[in-house]
CSV table of C-alpha atoms in Angstrom, one decimal:
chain,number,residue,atom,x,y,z
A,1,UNK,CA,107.4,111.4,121.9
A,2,UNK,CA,108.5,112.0,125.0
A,3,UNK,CA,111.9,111.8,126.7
A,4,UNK,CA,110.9,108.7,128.6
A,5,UNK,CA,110.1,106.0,126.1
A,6,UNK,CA,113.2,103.7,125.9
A,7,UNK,CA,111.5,101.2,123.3
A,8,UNK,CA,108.7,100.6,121.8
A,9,UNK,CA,107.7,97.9,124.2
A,10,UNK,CA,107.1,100.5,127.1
A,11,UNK,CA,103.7,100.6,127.1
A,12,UNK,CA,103.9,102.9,130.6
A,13,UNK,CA,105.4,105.8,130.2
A,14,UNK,CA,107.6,107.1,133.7
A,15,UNK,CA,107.2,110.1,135.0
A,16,UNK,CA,109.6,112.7,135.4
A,17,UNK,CA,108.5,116.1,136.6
A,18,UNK,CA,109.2,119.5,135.0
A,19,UNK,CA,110.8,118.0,132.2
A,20,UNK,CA,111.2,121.6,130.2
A,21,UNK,CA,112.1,123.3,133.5
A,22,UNK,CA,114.5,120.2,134.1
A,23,UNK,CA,116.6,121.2,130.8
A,24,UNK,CA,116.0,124.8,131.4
A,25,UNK,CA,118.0,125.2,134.3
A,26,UNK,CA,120.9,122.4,132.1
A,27,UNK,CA,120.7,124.9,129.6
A,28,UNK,CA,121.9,127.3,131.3
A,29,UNK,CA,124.6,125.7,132.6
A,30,UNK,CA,125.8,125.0,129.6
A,31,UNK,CA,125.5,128.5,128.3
A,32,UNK,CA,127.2,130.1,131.4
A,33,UNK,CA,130.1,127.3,130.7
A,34,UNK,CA,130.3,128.1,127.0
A,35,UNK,CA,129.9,131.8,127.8
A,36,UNK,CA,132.9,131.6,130.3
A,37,UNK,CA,135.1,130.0,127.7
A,38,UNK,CA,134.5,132.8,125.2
A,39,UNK,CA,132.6,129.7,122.9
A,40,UNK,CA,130.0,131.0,120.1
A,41,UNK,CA,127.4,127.9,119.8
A,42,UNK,CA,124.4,127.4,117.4
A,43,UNK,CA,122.5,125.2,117.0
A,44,UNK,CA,121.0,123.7,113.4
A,45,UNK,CA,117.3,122.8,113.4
A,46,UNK,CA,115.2,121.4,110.3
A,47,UNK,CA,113.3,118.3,109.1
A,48,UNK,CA,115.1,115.4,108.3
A,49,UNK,CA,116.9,115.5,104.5
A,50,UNK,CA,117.2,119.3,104.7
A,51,UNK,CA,120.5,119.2,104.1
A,52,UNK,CA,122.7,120.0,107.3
A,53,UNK,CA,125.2,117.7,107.5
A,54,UNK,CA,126.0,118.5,103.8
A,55,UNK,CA,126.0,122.6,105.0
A,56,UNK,CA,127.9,122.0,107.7
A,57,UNK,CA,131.1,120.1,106.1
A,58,UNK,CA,131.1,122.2,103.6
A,59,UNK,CA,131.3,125.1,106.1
A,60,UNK,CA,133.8,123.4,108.4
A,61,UNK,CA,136.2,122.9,105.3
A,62,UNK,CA,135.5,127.0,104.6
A,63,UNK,CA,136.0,128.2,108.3
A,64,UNK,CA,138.2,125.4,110.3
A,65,UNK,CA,141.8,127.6,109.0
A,66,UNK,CA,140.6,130.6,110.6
A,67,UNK,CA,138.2,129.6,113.5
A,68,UNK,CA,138.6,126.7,115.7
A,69,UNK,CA,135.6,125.0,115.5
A,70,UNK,CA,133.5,121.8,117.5
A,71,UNK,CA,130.7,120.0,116.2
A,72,UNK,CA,128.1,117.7,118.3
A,73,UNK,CA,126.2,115.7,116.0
A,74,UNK,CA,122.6,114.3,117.2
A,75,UNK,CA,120.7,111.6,115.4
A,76,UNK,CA,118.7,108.9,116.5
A,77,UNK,CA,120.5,106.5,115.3
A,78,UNK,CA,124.4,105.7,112.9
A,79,UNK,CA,127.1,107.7,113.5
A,80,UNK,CA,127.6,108.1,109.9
A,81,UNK,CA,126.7,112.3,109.7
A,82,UNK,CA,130.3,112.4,112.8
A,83,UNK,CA,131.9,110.1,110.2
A,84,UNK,CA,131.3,112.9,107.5
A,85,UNK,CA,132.5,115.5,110.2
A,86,UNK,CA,135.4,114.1,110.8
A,87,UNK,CA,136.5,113.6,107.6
A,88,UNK,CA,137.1,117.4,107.8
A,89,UNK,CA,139.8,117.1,110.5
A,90,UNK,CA,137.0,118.5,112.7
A,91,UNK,CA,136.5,117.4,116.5
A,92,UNK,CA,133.2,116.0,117.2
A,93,UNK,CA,130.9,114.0,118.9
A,94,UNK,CA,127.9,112.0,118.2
A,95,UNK,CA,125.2,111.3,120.2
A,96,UNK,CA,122.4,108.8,119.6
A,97,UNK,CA,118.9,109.8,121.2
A,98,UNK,CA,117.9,106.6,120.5
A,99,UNK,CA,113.9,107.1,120.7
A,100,UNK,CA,114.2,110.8,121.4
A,101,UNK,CA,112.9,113.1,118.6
A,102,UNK,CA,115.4,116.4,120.0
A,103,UNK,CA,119.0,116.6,121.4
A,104,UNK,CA,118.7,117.9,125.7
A,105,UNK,CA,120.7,120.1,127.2
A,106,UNK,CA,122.1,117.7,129.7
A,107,UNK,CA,123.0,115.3,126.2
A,108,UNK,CA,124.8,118.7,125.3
A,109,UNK,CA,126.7,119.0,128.6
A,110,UNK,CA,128.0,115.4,128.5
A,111,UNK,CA,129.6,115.9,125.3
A,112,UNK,CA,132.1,118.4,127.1
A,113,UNK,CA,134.4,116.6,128.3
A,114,UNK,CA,135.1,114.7,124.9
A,115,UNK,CA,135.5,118.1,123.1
A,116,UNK,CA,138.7,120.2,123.2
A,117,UNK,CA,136.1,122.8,124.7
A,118,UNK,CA,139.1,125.8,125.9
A,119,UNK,CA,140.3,125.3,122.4
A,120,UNK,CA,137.0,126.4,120.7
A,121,UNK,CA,136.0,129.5,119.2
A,122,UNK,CA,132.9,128.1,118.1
A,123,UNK,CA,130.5,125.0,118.7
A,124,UNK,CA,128.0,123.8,116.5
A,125,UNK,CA,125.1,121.8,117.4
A,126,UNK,CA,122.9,119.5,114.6
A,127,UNK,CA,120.2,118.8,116.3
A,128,UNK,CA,118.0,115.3,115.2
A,129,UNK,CA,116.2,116.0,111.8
A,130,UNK,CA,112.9,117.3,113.2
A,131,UNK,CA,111.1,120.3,112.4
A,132,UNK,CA,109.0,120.3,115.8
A,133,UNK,CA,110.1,119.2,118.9
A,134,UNK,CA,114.2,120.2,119.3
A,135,UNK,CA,112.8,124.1,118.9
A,136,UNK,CA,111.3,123.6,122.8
A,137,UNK,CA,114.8,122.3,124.0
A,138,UNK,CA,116.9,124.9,124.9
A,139,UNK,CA,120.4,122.8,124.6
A,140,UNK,CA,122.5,126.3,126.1
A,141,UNK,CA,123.1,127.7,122.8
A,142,UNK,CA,123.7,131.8,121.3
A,143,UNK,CA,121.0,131.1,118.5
A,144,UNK,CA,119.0,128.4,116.8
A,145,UNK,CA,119.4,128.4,112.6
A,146,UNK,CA,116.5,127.2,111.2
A,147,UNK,CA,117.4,125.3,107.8
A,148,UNK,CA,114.5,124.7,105.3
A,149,UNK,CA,115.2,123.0,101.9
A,150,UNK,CA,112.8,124.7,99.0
A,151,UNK,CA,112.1,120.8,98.0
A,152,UNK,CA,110.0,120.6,101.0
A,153,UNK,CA,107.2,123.6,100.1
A,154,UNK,CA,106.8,127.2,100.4
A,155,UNK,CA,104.3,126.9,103.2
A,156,UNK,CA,105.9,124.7,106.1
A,157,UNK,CA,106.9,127.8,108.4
A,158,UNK,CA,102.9,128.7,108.5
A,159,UNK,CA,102.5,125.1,109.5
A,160,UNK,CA,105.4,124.7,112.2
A,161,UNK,CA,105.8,127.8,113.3
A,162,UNK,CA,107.6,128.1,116.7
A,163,UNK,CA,111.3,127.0,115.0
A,164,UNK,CA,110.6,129.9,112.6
A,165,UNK,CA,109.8,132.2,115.5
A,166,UNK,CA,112.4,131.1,117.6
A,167,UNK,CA,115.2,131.3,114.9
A,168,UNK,CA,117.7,134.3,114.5
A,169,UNK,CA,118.5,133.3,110.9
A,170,UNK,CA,117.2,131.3,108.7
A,171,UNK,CA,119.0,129.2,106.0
A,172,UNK,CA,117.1,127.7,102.6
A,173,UNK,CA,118.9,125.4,101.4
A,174,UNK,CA,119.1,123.6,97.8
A,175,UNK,CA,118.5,126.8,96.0
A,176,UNK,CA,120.0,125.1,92.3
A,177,UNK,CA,117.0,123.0,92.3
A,178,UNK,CA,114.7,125.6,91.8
A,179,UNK,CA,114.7,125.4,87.9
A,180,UNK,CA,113.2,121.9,88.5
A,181,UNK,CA,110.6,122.6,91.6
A,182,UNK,CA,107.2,124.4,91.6
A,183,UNK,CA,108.5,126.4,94.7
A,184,UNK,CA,107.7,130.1,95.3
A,185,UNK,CA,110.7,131.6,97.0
A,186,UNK,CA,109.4,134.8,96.9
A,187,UNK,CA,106.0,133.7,98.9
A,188,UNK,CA,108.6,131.5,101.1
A,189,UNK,CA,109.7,134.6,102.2
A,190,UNK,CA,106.7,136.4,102.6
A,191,UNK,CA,105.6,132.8,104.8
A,192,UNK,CA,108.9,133.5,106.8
A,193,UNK,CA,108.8,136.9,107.6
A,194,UNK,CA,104.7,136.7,108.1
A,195,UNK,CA,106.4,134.3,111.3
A,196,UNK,CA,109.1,136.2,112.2
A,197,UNK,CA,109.4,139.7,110.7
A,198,UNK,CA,112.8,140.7,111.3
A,199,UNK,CA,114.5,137.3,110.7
A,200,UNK,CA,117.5,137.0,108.6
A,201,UNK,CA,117.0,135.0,105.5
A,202,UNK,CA,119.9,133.6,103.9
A,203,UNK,CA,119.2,131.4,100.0
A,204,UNK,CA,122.0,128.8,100.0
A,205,UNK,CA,123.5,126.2,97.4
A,206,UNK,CA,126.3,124.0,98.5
A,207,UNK,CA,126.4,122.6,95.0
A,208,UNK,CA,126.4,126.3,93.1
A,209,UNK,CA,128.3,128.2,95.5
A,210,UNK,CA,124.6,130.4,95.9
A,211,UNK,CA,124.6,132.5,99.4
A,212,UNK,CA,127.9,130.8,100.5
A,213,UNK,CA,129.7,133.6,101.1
A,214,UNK,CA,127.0,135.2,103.5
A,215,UNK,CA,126.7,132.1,105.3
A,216,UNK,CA,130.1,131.6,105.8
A,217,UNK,CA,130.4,135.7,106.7
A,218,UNK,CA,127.9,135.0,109.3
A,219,UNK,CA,128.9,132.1,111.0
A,220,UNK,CA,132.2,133.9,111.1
A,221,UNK,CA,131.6,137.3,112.1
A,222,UNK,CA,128.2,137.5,113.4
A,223,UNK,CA,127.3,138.8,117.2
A,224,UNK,CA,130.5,138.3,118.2
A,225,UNK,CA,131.3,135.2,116.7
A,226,UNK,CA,135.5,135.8,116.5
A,227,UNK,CA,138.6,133.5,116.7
A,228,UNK,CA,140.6,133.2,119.2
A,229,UNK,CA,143.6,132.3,116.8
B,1,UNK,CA,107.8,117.3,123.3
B,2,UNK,CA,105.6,115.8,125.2
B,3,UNK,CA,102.0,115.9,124.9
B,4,UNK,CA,101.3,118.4,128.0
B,5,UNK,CA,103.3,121.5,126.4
B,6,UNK,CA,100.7,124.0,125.3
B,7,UNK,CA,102.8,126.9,124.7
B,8,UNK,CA,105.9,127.5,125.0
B,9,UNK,CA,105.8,129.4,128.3
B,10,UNK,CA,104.6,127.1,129.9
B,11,UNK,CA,107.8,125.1,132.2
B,12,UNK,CA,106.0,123.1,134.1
B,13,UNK,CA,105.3,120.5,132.2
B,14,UNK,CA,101.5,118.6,133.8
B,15,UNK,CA,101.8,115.0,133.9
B,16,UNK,CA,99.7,112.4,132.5
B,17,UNK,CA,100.3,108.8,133.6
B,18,UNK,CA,100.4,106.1,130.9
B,19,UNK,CA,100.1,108.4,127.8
B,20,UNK,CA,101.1,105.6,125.7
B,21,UNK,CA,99.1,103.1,127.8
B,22,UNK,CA,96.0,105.4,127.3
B,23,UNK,CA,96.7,106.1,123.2
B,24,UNK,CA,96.3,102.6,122.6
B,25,UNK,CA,93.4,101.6,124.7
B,26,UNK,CA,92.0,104.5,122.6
B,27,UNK,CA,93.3,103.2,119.6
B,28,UNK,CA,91.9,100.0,120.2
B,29,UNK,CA,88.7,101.7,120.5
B,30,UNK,CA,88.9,103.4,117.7
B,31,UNK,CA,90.0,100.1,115.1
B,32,UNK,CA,87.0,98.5,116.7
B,33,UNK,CA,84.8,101.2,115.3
B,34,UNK,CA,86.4,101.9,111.9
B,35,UNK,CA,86.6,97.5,111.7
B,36,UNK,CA,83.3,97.2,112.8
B,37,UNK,CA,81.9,99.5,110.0
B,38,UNK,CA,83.8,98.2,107.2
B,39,UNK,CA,86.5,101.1,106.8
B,40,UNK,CA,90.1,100.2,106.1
B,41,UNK,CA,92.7,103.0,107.6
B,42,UNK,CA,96.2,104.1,106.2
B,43,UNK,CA,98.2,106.7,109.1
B,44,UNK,CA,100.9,108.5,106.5
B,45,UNK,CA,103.5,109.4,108.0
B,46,UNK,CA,106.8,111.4,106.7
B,47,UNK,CA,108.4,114.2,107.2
B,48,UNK,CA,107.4,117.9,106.6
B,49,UNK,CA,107.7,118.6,102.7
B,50,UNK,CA,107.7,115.1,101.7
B,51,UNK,CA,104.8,115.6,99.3
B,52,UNK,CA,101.9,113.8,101.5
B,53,UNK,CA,99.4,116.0,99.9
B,54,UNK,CA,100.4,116.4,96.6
B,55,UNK,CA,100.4,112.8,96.6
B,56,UNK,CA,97.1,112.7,98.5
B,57,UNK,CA,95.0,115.0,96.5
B,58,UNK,CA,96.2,113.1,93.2
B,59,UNK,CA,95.2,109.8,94.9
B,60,UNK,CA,91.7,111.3,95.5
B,61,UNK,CA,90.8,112.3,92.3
B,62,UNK,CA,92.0,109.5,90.9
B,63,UNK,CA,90.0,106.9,93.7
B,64,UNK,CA,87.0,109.0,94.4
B,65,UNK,CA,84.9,107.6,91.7
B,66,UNK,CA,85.5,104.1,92.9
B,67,UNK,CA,85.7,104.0,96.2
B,68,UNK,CA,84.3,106.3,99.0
B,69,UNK,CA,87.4,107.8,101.2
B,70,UNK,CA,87.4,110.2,104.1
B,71,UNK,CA,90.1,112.1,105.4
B,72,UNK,CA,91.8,113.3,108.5
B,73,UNK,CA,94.7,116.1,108.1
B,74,UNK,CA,97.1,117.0,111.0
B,75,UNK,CA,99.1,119.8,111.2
B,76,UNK,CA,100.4,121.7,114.1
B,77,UNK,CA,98.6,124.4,112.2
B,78,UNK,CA,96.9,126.1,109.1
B,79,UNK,CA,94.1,124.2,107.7
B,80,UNK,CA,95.7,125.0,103.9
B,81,UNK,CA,95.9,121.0,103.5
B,82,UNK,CA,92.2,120.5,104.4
B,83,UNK,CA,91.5,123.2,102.0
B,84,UNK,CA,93.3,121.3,99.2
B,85,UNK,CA,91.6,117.8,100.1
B,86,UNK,CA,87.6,120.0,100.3
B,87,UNK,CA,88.5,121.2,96.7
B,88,UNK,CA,88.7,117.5,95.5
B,89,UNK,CA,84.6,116.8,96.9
B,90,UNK,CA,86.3,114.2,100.0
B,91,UNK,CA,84.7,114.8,103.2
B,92,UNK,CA,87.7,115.8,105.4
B,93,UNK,CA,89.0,117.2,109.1
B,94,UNK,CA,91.5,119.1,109.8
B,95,UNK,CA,93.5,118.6,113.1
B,96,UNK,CA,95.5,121.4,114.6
B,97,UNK,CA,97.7,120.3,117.1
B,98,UNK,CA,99.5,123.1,118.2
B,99,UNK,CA,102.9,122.9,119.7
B,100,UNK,CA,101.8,118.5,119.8
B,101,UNK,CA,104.3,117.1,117.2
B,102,UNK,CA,101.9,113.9,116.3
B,103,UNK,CA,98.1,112.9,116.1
B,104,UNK,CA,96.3,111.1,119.1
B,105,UNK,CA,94.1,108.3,118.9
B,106,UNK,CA,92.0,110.5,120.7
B,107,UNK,CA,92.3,113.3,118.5
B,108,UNK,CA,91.4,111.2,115.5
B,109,UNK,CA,88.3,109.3,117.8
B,110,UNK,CA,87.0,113.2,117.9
B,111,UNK,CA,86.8,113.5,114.0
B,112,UNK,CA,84.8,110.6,113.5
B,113,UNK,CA,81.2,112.6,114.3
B,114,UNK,CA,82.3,114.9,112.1
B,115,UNK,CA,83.1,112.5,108.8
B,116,UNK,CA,80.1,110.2,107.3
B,117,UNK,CA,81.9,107.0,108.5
B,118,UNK,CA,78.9,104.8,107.5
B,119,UNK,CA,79.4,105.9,104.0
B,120,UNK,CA,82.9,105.0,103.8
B,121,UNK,CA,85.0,102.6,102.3
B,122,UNK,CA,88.7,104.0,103.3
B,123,UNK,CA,90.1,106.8,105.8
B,124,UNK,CA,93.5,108.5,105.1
B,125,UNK,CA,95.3,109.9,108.0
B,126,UNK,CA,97.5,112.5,106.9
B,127,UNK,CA,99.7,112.6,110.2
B,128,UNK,CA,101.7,115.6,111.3
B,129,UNK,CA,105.0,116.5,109.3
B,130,UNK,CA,107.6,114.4,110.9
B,131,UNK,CA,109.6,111.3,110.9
B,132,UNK,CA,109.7,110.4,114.5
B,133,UNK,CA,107.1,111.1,116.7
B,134,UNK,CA,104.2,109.9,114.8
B,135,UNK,CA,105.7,106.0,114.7
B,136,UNK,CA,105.0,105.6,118.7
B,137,UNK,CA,101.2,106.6,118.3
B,138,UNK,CA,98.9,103.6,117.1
B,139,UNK,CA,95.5,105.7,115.7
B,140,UNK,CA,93.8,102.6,115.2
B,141,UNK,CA,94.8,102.3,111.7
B,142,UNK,CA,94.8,99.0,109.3
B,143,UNK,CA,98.5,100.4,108.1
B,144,UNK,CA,101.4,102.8,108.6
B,145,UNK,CA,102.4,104.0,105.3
B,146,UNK,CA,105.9,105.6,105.5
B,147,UNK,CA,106.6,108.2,103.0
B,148,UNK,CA,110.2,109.7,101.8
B,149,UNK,CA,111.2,112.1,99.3
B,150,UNK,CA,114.5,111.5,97.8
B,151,UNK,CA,115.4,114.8,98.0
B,152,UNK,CA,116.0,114.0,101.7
B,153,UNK,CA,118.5,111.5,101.1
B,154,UNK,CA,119.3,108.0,101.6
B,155,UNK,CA,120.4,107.3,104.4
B,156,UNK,CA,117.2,108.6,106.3
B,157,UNK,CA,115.7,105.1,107.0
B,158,UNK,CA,118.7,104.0,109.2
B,159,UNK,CA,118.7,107.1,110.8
B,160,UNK,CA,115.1,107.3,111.8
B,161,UNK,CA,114.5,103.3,111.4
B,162,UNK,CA,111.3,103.0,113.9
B,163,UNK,CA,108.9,104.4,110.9
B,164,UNK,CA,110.7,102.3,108.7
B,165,UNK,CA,110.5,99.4,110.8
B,166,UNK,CA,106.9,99.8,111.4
B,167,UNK,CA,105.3,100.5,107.9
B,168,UNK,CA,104.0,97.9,105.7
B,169,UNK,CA,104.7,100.2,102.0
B,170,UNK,CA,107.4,103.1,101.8
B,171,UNK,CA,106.2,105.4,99.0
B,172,UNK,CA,109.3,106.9,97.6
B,173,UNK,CA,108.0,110.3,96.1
B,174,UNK,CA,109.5,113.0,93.9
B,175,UNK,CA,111.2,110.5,91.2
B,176,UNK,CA,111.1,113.1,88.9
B,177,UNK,CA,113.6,115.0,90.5
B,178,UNK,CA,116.1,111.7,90.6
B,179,UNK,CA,118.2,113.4,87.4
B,180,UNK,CA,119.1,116.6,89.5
B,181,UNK,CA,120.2,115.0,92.5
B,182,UNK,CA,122.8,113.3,93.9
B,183,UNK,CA,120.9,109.9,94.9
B,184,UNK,CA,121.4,106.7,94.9
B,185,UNK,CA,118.2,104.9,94.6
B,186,UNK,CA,119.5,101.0,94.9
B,187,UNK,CA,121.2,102.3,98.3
B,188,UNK,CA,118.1,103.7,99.4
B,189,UNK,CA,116.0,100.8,98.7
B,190,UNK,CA,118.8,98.5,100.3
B,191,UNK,CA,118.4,100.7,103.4
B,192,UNK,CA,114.9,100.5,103.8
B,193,UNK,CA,115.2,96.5,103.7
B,194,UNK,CA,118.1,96.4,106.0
B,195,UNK,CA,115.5,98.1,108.3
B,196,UNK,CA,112.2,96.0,106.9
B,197,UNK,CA,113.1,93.3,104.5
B,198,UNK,CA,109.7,92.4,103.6
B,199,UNK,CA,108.2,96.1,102.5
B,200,UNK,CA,106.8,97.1,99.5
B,201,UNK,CA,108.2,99.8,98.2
B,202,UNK,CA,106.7,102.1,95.7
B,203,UNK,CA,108.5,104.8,93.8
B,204,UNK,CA,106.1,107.9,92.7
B,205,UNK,CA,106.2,110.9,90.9
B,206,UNK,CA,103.2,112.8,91.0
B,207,UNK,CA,104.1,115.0,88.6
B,208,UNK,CA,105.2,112.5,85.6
B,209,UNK,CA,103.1,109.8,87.0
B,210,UNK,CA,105.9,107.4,88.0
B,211,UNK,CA,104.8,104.7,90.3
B,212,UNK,CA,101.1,106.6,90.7
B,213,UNK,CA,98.9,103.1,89.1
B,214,UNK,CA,100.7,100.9,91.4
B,215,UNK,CA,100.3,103.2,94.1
B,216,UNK,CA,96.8,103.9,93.3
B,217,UNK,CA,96.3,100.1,93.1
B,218,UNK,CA,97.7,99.5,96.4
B,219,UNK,CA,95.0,102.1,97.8
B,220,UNK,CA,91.8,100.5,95.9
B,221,UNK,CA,92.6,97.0,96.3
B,222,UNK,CA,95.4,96.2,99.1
B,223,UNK,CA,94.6,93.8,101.7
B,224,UNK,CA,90.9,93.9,101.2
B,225,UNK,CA,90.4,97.6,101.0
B,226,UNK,CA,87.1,96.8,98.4
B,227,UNK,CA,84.6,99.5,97.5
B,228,UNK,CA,80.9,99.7,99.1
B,229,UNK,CA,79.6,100.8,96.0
C-alpha cells in the first residue's frame, strides 16, 4: 500500500512526489542525529508472528544493566508489543501506522523527543510485521536484522529477497521447534547465503536458551555498539 | 511500497494517479469476466510462511476430481510454488512481482489468456506473502480468505485487523503444532471476532488432517461454488 491511503474508503489515492527520496533525505537526518549522540540503532524486520517482540524483551531484560537502551515499537494497530516493552523498565514508544505496511523515517524522527535520546547507548527499532515493504524505508538506522522463524519455510529469502540482501545479520528464530517441523536449516542457510553471501546467520531460541548468547554478544559488542555507562 | 518502485535504486518514485481508483475499475472488469463465465474466485491472503501452499496443493488433490480449479500464484519471486501446484495436473500462473508487495487486478486480468477459464469451475489466488498490503487490492474475487498460522501468535488479527475485517473464512493452519507452542487458541478465535464477528473460522492441519473436510467442503460447495462436470 502506499503511504497515502488513510482508510479504506479513499478510493483516490494523493499524490505526493519522491516519496523514497522524501524519507531518504529524513533518514539521514535521523542518522546524523543518532550518530552525533554516540546512539547504536537497528532496526528488526520480519513477517508478522516471527517472533520479535518475544526477542526483543527477552534481550532488553539480558542487556538493559549494562547498556542503556530505547525501543520504538511500530505496528499498525494496539499498543500491546510497548506494553510488553515496558514491562522491562525499558523507555519506549509506539507508533501506530495505521494503514501503512512499514515504519518512515520521519515516524522515526518524531519519536525523539519522547525518548531519553542523550541517555541512549542504543536504539532499537521493530518495524511493522512485514517481510516486504519496511526493507525500502530507510528509517536512519546502523543496520537492518532480518528475523525469520523456521515455522515459516526454508525457502522465503529466495522469494523476498531484498530484506535478505539488505540485512547485516540475520536472526532464525524458534529453533526448539525443529524436532516438530519439516524445515531444512541446513538448505535455509544455503537459501540465505545464496541472497547474501557474507551475511551473519545467527539460530536462536528464546525458549531453550539456543544462540542467545551470540545474539546478545552482538547486539552488545558489535561495530561499535558500546555503553556509555 | 508503492506500486512504481522497480528496484531499489530507483528514488524517484513515478506517479500514477488513482492507483486504487484504477485497481478496482479493473477489478470490476475482471469479476464481470470470471461471473460471466461461471468461475467462483477465492484471493488467499496471509503472511509469508503461513502454509498457503501446503494447504493449497492438498486442497488440489483432494478437489481436482470433482471440480475443475485454476490457479494464480504470486510471489515477488521464484516460481517454486507454481512448480508445486503443475505437479498436482492444475493449470496454473505464476506472478512475479518483483519489489511490488501485492497482486494487481491487472496483473491477475493478464493471466486469464493464459488459464482455460472456460473450463473452469473455481480460481484460487494465491496472493503475495503478507498481511497487509494485499487487503487494499480487490482482484475481482468472490472472497478474501485470510489465512494464519498459529505459530505467529494470537494477537496478529488486532494488530493487522483490515485482512481480518475483510475476509469472509480465517483458515487457522498448523494445528498440529498447537502442543509445542505457547497458544491460546479461544483468545485467538475471540480476536478474530472482536475484529469480524460473523466469520467462519476453520482450524487445519494439513499434516494430521485437522479441519482439512470442512475446509475442503467450504471450497467444493460454499456459496454456490458447484462443479461444471
Amino acid at each position: 500500500m502506499t503511504e497515502n491511503e488513510n482508510n479504506q474508503d479513499v478510493r483516490v489515492v494523493r499524490i505526493e512526489e519522491n516519496v523514497l527520496a522524501s524519507n531518504d533525505q529524513q533518514a539521514k537526518k535521523n542518522r546524523d542525529e543518532l550518530s552525533s549522540l554516540g546512539i547504536r540503532t537497528v532496526n528488526l524486520i520480519s513477517s508478522p508472528g516471527t517472533g520479535k517482540t518475544t526477542l526483543l524483551v527477552e534481550t532488553l531484560k539480558r542487556i538493559k544493566d549494562t547498556l542503556r537502551v530505547g525501543v520504538i515499537e511500530g505496528d499498525q494497530q494496539t499498543s500491546n508489543d510497548a506494553r510488553r516493552i515496558a514491562e522491562t523498565g525499558v523507555p519506549v514508544v509506539q507508533i501506530n501506522t495505521q494503514q501503512s505496511c512499514h515504519l518512515s523515517a520521519l515516524q522515526v524522527w518524531r519519536c525523539f523527543e519522547h525518548l531519553p535520546l542523550a541517555a541512549l547507548d542504543v536504539l532499537i527499532i521493530e518495524n511493522v510485521g512485514n517481510l516486504i515493504c519496511p526493507s525500502g524505508f530507510d528509517l536512519g538506522e546502523d543496520q537492518k536484522i532480518a528475523l525469520l522463524s523456521i515455522t515459516e519455510g526454508e525457502d522465503k529469502p529466495l522469494k523476498y529477497p531484498l530484506l535478505f540482501h539488505l540485512a547485516s545479520v540475520v536472526v532464525l528464530t524458534k529453533l526448539d521447534l525443529l524436532p516438530h517441523l519439516r524445515f531444512d536449516l541446513e538448505k535455509c542457510r544455503q537459501n540465505i547465503r545464496q541472497i547474501n553471501p557474507d551475511v551473519r546467520i545467527i539460530e536462536t531460541s528464546v525458549f531453550d536458551g539456543t544462540g542467545m548468547a551470540e545474539w546478545i554478544n552482538f547486539i552488545e559488542y558489535n561495530e561499535g555498539i558500546k555503553g556509555k555507562k
